[in-house]
Short mmCIF file of C-alpha atoms in Angstrom, two decimals:
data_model
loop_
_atom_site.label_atom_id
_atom_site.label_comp_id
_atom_site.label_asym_id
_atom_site.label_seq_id
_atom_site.Cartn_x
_atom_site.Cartn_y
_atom_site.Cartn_z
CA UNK A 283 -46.36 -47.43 -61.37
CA UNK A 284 -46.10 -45.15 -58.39
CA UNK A 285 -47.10 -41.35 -59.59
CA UNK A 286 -46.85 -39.44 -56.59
CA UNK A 287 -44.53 -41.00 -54.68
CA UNK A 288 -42.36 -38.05 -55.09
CA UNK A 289 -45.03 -35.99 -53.00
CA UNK A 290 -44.71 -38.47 -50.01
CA UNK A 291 -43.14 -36.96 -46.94
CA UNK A 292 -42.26 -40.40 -45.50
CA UNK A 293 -41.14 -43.35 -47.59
CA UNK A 294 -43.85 -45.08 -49.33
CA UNK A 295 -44.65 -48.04 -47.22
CA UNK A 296 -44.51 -51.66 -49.12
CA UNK A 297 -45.54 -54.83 -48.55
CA UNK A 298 -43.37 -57.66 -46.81
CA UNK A 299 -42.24 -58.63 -50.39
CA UNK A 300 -41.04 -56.27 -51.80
CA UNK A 301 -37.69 -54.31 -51.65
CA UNK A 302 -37.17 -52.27 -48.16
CA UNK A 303 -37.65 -48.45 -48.17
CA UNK A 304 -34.86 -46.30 -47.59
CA UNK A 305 -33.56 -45.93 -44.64
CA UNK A 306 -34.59 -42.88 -42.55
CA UNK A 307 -32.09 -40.10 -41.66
CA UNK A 308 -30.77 -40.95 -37.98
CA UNK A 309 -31.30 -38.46 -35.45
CA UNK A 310 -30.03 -38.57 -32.49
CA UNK A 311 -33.31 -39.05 -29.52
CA UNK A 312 -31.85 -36.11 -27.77
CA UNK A 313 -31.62 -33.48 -30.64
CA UNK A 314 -34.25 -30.88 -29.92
CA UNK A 315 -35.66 -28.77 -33.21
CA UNK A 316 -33.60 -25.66 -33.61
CA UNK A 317 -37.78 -23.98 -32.61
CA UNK A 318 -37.71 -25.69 -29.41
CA UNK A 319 -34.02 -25.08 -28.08
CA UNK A 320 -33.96 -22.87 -24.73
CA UNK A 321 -38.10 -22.54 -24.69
CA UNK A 322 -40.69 -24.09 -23.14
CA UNK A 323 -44.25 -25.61 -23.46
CA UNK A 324 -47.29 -23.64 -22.33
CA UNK A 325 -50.58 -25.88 -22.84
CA UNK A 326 -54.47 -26.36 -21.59
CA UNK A 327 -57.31 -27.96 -22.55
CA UNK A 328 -59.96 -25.95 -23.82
CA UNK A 329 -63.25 -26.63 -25.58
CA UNK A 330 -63.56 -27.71 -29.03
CA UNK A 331 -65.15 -24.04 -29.97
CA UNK A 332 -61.83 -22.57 -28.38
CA UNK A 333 -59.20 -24.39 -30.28
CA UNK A 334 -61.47 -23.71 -33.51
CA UNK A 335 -61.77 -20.35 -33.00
CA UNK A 336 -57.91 -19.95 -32.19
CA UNK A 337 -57.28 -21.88 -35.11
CA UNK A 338 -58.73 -19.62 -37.46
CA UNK A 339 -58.12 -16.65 -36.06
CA UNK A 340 -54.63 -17.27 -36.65
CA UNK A 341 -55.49 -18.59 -40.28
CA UNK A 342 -56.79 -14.88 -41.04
CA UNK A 343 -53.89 -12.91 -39.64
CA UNK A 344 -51.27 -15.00 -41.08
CA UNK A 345 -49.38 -15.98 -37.91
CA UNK A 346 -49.00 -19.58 -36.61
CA UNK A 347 -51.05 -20.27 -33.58
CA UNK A 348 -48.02 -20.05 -31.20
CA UNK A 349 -47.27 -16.07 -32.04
CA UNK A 350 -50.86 -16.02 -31.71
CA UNK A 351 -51.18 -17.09 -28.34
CA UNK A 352 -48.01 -15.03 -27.65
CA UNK A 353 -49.99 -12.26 -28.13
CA UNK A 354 -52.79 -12.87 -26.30
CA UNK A 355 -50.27 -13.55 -23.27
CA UNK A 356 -48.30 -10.74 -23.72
CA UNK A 357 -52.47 -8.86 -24.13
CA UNK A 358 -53.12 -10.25 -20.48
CA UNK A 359 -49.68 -9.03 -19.08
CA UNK A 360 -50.34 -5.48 -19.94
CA UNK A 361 -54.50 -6.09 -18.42
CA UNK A 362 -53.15 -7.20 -15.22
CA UNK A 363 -50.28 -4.15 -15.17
CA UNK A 364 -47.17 -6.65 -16.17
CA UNK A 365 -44.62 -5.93 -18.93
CA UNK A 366 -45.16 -7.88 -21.90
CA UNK A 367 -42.31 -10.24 -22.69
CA UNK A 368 -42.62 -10.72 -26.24
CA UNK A 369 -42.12 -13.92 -27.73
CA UNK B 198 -60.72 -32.28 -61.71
CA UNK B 199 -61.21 -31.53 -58.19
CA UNK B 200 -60.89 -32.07 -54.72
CA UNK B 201 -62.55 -33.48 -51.80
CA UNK B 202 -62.04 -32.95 -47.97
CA UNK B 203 -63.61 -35.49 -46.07
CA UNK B 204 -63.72 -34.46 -42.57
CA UNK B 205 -65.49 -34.85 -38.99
CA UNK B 206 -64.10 -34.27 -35.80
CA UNK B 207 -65.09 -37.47 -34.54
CA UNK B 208 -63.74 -40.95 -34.69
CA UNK B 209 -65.22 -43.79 -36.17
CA UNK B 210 -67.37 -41.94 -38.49
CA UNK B 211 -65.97 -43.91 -41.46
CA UNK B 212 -63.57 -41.03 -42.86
CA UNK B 213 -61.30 -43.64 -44.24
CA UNK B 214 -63.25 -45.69 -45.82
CA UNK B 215 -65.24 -43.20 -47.46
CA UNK B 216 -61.87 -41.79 -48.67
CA UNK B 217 -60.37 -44.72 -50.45
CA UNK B 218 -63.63 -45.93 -52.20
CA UNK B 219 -64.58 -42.93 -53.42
CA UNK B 220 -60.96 -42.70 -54.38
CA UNK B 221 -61.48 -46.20 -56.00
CA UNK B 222 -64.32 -45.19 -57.82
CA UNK B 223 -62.54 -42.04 -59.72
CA UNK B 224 -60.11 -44.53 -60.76
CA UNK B 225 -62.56 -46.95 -61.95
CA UNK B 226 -64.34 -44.24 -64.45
CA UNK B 227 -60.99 -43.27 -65.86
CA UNK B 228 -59.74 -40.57 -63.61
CA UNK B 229 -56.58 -40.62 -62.09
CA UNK B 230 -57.19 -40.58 -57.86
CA UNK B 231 -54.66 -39.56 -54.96
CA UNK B 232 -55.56 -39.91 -51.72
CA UNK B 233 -54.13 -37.94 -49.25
CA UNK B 234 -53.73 -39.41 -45.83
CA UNK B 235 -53.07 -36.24 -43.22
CA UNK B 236 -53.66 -38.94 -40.34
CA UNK B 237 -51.06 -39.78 -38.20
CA UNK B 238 -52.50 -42.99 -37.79
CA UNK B 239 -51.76 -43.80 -41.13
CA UNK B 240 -54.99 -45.96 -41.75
CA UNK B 241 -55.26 -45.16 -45.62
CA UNK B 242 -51.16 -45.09 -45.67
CA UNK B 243 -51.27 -48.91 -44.21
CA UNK B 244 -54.17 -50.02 -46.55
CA UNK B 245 -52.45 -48.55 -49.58
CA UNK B 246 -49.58 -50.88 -47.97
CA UNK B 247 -51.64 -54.04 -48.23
CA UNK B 248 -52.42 -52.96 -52.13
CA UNK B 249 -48.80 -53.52 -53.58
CA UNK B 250 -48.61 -50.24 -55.64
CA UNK B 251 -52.38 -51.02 -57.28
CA UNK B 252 -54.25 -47.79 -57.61
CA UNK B 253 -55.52 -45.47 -56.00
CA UNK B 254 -52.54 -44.30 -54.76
CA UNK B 255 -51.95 -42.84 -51.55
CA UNK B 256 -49.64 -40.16 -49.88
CA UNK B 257 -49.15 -38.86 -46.66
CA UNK B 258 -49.05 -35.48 -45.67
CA UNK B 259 -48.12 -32.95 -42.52
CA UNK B 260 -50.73 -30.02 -42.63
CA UNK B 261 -49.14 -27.00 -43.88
CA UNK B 262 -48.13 -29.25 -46.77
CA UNK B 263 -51.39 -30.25 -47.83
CA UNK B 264 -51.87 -27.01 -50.55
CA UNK B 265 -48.39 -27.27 -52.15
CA UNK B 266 -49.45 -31.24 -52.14
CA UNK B 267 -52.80 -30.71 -54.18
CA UNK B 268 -51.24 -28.10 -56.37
CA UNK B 269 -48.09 -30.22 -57.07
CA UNK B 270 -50.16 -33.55 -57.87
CA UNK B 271 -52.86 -31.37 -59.95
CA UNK B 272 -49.48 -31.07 -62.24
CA UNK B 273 -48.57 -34.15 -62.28
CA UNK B 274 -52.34 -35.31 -63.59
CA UNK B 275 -54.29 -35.88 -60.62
CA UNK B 276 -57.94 -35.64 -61.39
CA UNK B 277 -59.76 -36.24 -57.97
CA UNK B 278 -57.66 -36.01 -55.23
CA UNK B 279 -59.50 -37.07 -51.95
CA UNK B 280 -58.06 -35.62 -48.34
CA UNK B 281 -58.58 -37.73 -45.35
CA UNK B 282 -58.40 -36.12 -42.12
CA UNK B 283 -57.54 -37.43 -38.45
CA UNK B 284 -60.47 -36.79 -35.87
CA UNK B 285 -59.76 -34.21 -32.97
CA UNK B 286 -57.29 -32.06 -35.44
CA UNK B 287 -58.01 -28.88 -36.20
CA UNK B 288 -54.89 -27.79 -37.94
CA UNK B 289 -55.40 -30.63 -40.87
CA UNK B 290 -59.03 -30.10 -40.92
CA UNK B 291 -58.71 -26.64 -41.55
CA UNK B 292 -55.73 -26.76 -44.26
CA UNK B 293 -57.62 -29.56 -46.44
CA UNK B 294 -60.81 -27.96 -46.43
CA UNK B 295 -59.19 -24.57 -47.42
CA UNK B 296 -58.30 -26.18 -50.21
CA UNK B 297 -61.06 -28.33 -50.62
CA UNK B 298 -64.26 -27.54 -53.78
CA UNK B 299 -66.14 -29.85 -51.67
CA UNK B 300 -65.97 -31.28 -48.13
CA UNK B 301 -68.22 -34.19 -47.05
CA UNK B 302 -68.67 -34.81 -43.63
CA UNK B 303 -69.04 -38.85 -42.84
CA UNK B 304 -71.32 -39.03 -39.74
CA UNK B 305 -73.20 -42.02 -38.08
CA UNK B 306 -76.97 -41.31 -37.86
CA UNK B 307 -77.06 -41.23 -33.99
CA UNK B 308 -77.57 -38.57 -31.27
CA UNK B 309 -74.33 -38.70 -30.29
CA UNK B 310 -72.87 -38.59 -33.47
CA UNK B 311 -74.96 -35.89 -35.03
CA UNK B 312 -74.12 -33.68 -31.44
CA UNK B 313 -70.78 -33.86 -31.99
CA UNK B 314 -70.63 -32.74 -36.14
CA UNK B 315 -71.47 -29.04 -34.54
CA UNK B 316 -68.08 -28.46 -34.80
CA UNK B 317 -67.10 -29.68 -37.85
CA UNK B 318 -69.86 -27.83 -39.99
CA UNK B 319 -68.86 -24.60 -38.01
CA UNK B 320 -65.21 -24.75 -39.49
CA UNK B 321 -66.95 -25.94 -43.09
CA UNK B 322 -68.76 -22.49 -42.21
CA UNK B 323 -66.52 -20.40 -41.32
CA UNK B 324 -64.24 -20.90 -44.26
CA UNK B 325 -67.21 -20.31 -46.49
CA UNK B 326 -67.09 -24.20 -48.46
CA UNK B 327 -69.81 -26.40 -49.62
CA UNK B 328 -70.08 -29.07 -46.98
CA UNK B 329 -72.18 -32.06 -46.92
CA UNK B 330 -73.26 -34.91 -44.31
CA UNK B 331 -72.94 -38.46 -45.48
CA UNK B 332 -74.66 -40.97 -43.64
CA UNK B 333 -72.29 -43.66 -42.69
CA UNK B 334 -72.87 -47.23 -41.05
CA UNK B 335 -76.19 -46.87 -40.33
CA UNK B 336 -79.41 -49.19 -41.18
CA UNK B 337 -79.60 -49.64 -45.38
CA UNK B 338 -83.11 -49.13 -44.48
CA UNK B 339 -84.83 -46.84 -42.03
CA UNK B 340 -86.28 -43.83 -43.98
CA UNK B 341 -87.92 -41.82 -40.90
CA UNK B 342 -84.74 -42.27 -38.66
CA UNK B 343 -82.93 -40.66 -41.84
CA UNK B 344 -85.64 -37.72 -42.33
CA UNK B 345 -85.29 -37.09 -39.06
CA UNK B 346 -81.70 -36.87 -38.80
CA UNK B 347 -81.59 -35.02 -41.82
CA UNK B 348 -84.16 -32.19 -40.15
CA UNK B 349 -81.89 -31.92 -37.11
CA UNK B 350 -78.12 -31.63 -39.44
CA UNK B 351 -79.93 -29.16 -41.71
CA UNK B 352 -81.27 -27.11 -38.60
CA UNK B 353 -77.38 -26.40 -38.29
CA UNK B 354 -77.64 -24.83 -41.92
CA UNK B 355 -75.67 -27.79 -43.80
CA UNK B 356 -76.95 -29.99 -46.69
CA UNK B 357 -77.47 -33.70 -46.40
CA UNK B 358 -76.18 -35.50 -49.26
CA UNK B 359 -78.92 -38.25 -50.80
CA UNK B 360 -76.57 -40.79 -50.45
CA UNK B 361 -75.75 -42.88 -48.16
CA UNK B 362 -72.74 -45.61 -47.03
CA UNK B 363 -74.70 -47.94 -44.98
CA UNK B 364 -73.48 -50.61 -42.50
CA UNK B 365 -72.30 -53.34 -44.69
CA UNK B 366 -69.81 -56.09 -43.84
CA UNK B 367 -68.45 -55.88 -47.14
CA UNK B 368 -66.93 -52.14 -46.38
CA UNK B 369 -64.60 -54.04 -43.47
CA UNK B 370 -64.02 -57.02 -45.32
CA UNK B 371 -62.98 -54.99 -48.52
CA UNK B 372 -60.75 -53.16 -46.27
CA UNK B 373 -59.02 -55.62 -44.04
CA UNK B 374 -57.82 -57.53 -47.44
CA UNK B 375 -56.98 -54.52 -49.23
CA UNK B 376 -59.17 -53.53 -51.31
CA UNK B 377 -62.05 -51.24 -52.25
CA UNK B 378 -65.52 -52.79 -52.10
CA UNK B 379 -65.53 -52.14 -55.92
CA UNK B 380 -62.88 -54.92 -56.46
CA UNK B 381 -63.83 -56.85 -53.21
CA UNK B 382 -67.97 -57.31 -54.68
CA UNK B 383 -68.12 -55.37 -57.38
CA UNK B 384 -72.06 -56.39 -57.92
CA UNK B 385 -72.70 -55.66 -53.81
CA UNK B 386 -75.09 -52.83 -52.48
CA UNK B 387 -71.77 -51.36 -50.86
CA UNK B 388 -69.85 -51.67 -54.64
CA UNK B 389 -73.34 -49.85 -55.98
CA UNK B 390 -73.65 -47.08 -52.99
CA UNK B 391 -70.22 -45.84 -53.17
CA UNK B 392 -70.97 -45.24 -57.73
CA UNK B 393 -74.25 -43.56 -56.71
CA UNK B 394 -72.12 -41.09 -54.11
CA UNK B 395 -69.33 -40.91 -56.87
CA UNK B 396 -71.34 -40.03 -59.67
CA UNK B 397 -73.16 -37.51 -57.31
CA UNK B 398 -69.87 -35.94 -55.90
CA UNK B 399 -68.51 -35.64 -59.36
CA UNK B 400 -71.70 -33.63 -60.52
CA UNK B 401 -71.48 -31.35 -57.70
CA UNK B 402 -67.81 -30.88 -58.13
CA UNK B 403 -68.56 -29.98 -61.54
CA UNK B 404 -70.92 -27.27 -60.76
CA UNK B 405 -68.86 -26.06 -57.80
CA UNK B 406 -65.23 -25.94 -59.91
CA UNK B 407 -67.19 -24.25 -63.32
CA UNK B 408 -68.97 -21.69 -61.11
CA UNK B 409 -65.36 -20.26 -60.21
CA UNK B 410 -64.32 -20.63 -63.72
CA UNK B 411 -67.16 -18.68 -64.17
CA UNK B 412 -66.72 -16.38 -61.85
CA UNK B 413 -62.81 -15.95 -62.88
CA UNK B 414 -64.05 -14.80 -66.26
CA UNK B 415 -66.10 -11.92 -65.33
#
């Protein structure tokens, strides 16, 4: 029946009649990915032409758009006379 | 065989919908349709839901995902895979039309609307893919309002495709019972508009997917 179920990242949902999915892995709330451990978040809003702009840019050189943005920080830290910190 | 991004950076536009009838109608000539829901919402997911396991099926996907996705279910004999995008997400828009041959970009034939698609045909741009406007919920019937929103899209350099998904009570109905508007009236204007756009999308695909078997050969 199902042919790409096997592609699914989360369960397939069903209907109320039918046999529950499996249950998901439990996590504990507090458990932080292994990415986000000892960091912290740096946003802003920006226009829509920004975040496209960022988006691709960092399509074309291969790097997500965090180590992209690390870069431009650690670009402004030398402009303004500042060691850059790296990542 | 091919795929199809449907994208638009704003909400409402009818992405969805669009997505799982044109889905329907691949599976209706004989092809074998996945849709691919990268919405967090889960709109298409919850739909499929409804459905019970009846085709077309539908899977979800995170964005860097969505290539290895369309190449895995290519391989396990998926003819027209359909991506449906959230609004307001660049990340998923960009992956699915990277791997799009054809992107169609649902918008509602109103100034605000047809403002706010800037965006979305600069990405289709950018990334150098054929990108079309579909009209979506607008009058069946209103030829100079659609010439004249078809002058100001293709003043941003995009095609507008001759088709059009007009407001119809029959796409909600079809929807909030679960099913395409091919099984839902399957002799309606809504049933008829979404075979004219699939026929159409299918002949473009064609000519878009043998031009770079073309090209591959040289």
């Amino acid at each position: 029946m199902s042919r790409f179920a096997n592609l699914a990242d989360k369960p397939v949902m069903r209907g109320p009649d039918q046999e529950a999915p499996a249950r998901p892995v439990e996590r504990p709330a507090a458990e932080l990915p292994p990415s986000r451990v000892g960091r912290k978040i740096i946003s802003g809003y920006f226009s829509p032409e920004m975040s496209l702009a960022m988006h691709l840019c960092a399509r074309r050189a291969g790097v997500s758009l965090q180590a992209l943005m690390a870069e431009a920080f650690n670009d402004v830290l030398r402009k303004y006379g500042e060691s850059p910190v790296g990542e | 065989m091919h795929t199809i991004a449907i994208v638009s950076q704003k909400g409402g536009a009818g992405k969805t919908t669009l997505a799982i009838n044109l889905a329907a109608a691949a599976e209706q000539s004989g092809f074998t349709a996945l849709v691919i829901d990268t919405d967090p919402q889960a709109t298409a997911s919850q739909w499929s839901a409804w459905r019970k396991g009846l085709p077309p099926e539908v899977i979800d996907s995170a964005p860097p995902r969505i290539a290895a996705k369309v190449e895995a279910a290519r391989a396990q004999g998926a003819r027209t895979i359909i991506i449906d995008t959230p609004p307001h997400a660049d990340t998923a828009a960009t992956r699915a039309v990277e791997v799009a041959d054809l992107v169609l970009i649902p918008c509602r034939p109103s100034a605000f609307d047809l403002a706010a698609i800037k965006t979305t045909v600069q990405l289709v741009k950018l990334l150098g893919k054929e990108g079309w406007v579909v009209f979506t919920a607008g009058p069946s019937f209103a030829p100079r309002m659609y010439e004249e929103a078809a002058a100001l899209i293709k003043s941003f350099g995009i095609n507008v495709c001759p088709h059009i998904l007009s407001d119809r009570a029959a796409y909600r109905h079809a929807s909030a019972a679960g099913k395409t508007v091919l099984e839902f009236e399957p002799m309606g204007r809504a049933a008829w508009e979404i075979a004219q756009l699939h026929t159409w999308t299918c002949a473009h695909a064609l000519t878009i997917t043998g031009a770079h078997v073309g090209s591959a050969a040289r």
